[in-house]
PDB file of C-alpha atoms in Angstrom:
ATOM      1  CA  UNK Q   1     -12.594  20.034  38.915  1.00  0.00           C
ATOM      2  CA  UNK Q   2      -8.626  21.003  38.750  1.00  0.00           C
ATOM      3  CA  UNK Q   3      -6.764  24.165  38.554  1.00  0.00           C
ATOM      4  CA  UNK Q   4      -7.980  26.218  35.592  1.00  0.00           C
ATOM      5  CA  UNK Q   5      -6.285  25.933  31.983  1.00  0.00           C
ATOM      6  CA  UNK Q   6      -7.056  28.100  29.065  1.00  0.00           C
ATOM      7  CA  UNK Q   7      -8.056  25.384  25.912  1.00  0.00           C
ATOM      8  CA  UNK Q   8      -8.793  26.434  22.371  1.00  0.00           C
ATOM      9  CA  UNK Q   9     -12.059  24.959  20.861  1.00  0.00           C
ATOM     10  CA  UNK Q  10     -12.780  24.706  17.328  1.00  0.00           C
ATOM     11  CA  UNK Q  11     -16.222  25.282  16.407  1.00  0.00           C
ATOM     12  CA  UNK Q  12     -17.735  24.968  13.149  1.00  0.00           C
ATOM     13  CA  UNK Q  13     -21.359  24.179  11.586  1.00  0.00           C
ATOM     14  CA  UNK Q  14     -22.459  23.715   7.548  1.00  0.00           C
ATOM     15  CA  UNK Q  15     -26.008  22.355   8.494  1.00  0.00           C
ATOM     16  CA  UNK Q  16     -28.983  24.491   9.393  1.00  0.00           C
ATOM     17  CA  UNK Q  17     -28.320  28.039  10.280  1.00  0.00           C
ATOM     18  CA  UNK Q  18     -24.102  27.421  11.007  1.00  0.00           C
ATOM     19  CA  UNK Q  19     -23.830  31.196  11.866  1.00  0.00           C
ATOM     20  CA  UNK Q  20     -26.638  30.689  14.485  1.00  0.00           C
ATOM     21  CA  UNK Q  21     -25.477  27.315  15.616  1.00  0.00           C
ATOM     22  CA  UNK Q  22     -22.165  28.602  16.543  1.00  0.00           C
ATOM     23  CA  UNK Q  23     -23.359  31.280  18.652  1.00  0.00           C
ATOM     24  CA  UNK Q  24     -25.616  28.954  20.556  1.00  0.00           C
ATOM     25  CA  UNK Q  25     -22.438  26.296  20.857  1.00  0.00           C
ATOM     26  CA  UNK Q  26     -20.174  28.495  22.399  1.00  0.00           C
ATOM     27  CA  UNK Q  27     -23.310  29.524  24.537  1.00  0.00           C
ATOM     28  CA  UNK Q  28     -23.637  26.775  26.099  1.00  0.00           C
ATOM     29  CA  UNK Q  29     -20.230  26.692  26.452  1.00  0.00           C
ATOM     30  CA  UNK Q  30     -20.195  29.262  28.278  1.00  0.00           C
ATOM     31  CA  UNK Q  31     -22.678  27.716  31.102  1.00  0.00           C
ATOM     32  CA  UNK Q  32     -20.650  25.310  31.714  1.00  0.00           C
ATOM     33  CA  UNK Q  33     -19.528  25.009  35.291  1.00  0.00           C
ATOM     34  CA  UNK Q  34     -15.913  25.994  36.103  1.00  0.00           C
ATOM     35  CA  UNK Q  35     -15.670  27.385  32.499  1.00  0.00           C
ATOM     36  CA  UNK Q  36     -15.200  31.045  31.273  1.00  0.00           C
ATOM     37  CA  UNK Q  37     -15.019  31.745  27.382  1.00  0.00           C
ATOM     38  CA  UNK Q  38     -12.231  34.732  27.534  1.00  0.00           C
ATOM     39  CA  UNK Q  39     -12.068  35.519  23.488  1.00  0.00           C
ATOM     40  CA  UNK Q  40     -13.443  34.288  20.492  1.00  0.00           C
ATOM     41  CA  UNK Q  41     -12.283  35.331  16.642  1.00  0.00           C
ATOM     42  CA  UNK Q  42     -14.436  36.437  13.870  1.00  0.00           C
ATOM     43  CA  UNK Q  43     -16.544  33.669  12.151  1.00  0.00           C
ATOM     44  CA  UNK Q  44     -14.998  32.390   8.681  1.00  0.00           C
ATOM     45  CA  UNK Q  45     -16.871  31.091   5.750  1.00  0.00           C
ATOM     46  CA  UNK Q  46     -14.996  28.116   5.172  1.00  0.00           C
ATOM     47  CA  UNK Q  47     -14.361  25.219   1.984  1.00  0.00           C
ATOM     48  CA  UNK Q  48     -15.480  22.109   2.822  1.00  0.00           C
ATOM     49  CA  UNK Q  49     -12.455  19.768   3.305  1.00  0.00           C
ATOM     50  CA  UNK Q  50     -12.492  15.611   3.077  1.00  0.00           C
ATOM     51  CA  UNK Q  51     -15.915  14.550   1.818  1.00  0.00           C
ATOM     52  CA  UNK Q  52     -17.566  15.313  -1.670  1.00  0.00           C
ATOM     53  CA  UNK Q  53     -20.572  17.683  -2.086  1.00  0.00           C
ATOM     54  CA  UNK Q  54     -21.545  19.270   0.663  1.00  0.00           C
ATOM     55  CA  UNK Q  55     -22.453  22.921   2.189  1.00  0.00           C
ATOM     56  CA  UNK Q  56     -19.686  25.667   3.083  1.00  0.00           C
ATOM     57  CA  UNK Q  57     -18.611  25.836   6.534  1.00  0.00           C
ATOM     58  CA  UNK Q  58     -19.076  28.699   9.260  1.00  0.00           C
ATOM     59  CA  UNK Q  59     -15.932  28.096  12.228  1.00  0.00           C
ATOM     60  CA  UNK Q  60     -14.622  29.963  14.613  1.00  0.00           C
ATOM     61  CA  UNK Q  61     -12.107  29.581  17.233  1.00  0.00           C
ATOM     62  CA  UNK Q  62     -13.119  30.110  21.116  1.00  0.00           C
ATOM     63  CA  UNK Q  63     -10.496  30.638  23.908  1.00  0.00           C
ATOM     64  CA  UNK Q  64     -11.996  29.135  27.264  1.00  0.00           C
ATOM     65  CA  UNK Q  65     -10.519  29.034  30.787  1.00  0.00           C
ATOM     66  CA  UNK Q  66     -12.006  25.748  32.306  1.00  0.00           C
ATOM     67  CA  UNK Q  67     -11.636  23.435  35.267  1.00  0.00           C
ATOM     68  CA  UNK Q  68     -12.442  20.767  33.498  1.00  0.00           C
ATOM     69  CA  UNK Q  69      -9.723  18.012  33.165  1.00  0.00           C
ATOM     70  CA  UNK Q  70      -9.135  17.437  29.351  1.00  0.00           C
ATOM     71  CA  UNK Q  71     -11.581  14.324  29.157  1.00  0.00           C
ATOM     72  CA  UNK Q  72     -14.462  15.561  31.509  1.00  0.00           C
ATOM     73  CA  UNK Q  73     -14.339  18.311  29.178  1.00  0.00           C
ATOM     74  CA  UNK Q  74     -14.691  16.776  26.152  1.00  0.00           C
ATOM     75  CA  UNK Q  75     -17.592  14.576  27.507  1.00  0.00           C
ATOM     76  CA  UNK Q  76     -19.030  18.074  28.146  1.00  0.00           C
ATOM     77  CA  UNK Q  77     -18.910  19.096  24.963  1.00  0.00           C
ATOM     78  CA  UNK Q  78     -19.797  16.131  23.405  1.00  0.00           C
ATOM     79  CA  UNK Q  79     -23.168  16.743  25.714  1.00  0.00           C
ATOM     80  CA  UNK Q  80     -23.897  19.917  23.987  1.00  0.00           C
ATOM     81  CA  UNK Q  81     -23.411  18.425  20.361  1.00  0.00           C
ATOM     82  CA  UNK Q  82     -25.512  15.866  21.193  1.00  0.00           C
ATOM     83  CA  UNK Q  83     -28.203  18.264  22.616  1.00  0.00           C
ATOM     84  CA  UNK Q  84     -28.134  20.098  19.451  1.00  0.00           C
ATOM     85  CA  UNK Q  85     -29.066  17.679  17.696  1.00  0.00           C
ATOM     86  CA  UNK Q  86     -24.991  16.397  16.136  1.00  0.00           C
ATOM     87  CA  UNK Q  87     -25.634  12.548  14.642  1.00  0.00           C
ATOM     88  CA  UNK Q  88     -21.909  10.947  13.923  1.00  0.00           C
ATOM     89  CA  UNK Q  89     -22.435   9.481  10.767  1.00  0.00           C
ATOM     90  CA  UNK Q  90     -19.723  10.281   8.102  1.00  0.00           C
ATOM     91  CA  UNK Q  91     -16.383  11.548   9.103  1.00  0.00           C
ATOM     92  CA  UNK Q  92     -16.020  15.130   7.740  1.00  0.00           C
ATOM     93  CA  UNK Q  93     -19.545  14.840   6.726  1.00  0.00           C
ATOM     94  CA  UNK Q  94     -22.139  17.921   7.159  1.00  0.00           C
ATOM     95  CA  UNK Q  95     -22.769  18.614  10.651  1.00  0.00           C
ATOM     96  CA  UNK Q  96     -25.270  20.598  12.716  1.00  0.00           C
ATOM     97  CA  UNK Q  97     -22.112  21.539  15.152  1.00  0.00           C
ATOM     98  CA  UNK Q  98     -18.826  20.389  15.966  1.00  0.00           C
ATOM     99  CA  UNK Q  99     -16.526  21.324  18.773  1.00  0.00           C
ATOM    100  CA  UNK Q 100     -13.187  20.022  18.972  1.00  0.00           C
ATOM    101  CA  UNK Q 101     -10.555  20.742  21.837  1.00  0.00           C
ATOM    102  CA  UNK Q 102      -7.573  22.111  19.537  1.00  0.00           C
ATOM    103  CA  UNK Q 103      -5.352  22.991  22.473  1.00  0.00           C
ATOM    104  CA  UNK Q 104      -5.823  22.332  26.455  1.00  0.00           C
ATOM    105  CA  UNK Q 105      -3.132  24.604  27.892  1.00  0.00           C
ATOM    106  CA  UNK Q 106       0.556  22.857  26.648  1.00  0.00           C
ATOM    107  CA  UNK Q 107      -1.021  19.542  27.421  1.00  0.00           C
ATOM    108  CA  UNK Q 108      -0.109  16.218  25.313  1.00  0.00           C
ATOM    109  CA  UNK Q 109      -3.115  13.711  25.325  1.00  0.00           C
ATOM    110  CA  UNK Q 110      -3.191  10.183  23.137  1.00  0.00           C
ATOM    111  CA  UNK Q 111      -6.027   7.986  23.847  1.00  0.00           C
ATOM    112  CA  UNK Q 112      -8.070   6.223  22.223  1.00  0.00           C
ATOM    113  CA  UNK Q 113     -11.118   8.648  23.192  1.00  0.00           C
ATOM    114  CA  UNK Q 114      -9.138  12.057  22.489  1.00  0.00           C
ATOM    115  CA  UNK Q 115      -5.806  13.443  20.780  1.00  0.00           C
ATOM    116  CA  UNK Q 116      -4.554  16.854  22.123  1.00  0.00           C
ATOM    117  CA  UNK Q 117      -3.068  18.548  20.282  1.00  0.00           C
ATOM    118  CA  UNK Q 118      -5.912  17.881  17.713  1.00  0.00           C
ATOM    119  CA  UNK Q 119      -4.102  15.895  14.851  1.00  0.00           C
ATOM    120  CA  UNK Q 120      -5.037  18.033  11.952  1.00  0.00           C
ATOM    121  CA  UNK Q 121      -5.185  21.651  13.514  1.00  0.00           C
ATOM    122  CA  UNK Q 122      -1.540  22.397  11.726  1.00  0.00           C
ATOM    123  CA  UNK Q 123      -3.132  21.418   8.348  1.00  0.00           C
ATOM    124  CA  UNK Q 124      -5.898  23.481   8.349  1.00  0.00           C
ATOM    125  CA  UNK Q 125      -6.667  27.286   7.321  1.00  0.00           C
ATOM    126  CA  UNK Q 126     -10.081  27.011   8.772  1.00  0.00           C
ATOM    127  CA  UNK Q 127      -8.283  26.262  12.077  1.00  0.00           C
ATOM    128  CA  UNK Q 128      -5.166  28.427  11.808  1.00  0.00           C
ATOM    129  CA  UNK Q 129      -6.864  31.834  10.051  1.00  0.00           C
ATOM    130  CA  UNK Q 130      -9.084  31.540  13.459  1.00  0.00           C
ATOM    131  CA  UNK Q 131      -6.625  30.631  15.611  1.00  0.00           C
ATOM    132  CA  UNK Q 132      -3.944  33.016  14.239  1.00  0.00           C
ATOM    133  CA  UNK Q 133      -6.772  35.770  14.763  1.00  0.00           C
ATOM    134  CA  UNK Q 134      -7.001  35.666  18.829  1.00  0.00           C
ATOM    135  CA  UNK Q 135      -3.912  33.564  19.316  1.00  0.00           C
ATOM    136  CA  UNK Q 136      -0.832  34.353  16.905  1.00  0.00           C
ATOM    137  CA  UNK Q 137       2.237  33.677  19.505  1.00  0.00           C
ATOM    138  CA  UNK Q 138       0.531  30.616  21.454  1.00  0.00           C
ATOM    139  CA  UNK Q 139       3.389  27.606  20.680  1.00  0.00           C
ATOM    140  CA  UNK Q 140       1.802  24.356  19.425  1.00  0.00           C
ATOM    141  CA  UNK Q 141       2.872  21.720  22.161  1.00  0.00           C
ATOM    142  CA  UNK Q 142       4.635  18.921  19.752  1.00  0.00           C
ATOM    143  CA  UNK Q 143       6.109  21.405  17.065  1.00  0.00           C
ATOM    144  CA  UNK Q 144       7.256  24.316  19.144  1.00  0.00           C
ATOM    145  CA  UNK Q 145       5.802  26.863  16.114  1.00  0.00           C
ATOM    146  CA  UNK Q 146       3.736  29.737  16.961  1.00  0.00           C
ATOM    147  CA  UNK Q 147       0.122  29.579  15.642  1.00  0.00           C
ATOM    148  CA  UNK Q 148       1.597  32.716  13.133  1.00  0.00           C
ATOM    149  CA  UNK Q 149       4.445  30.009  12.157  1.00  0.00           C
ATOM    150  CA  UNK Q 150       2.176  27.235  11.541  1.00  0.00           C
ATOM    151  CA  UNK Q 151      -0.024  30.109   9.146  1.00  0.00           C
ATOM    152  CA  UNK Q 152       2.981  31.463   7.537  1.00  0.00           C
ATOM    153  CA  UNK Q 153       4.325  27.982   6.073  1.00  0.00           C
ATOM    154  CA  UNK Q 154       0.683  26.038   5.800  1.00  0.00           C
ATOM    155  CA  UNK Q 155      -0.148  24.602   2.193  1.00  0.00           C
ATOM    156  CA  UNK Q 156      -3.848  24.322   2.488  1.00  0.00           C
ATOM    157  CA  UNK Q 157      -5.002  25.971  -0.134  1.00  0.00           C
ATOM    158  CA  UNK Q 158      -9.364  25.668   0.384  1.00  0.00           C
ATOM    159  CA  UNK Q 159     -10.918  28.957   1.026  1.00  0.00           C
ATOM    160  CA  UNK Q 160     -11.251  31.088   4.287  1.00  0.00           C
ATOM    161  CA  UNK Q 161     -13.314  34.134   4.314  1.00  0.00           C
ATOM    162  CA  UNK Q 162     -13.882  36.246   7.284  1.00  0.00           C
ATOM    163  CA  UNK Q 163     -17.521  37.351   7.975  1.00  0.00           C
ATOM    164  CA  UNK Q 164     -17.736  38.776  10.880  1.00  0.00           C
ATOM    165  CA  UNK Q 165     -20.395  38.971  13.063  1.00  0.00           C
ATOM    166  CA  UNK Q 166     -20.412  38.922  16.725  1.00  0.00           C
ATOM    167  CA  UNK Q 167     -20.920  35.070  17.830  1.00  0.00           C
TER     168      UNK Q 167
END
């Protein structure tokens, strides 16, 4: 464990009950050691984006404090897709969860296990909306734009709905 650092997690479901598999994903989340989950937004309804037919999206955006070092924490979370029951079949393919570390504090990671900043975040509404929600004037590390900047001038054009819900 290191000095705390607040990290952004994408979380997002389209198998199942999504709704319900979000809440229990950011549960567990929450029991990890050295980890605190400060906010979370709304949940959005969300387009699929990528692969052909498949269900709508639910995704959210969590904001954790953690101890973890960037890669201990992704192993973590890894851990809890695998315990609920995530197979890695087809990229962008319909999932039971999915948690991806969007930001870890103003850190810049490129390996071959993990990218942080996540690569597409600044592409995608069902990222941004989220995002923008709890986060509007946290600066993406490579661009120096504001969450609300990245929003403003994004081009993704699938469909975002807010629903709500406490998650």
């Amino acid at each position: 464990m290191s000095t705390p650092v607040i990290a952004y997690l994408g979380i997002g479901s389209n198998l199942g009950d999504p709704a319900g598999n979000c809440r229990e994903a950011l549960r567990r989340v929450s029991t990890l050691k050295g980890s605190e989950v400060l906010r979370r937004s709304s949940l959005y309804r969300t387009e699929p984006v990528g692969v052909g037919a498949q269900g709508w999206f639910v995704n959210g955006v969590a904001e954790i404090r953690t101890a973890f070092p960037a890669v201990q924490l992704l192993k973590a979370l890894q851990w809890i897709e695998h315990s609920m029951g995530r197979e890695r079949t087809e990229r962008w393919g319909p999932r039971v969860i999915d948690i991806d570390i969007l930001l870890f504090g103003q850190e810049i990671v490129n390996s071959e296990s993990l990218v942080i900043p996540h690569p597409e975040m600044h592409r995608r509404r069902f990222v941004l909306e989220p995002m923008n929600e709890i986060a509007p004037y946290v600066i993406h590390p490579l661009f120096g734009v504001s969450m609300k900047g990245l929003l403003d001038r994004l081009e993704d054009r699938h469909a975002v709905e807010r629903i709500g819900g406490d998650w």
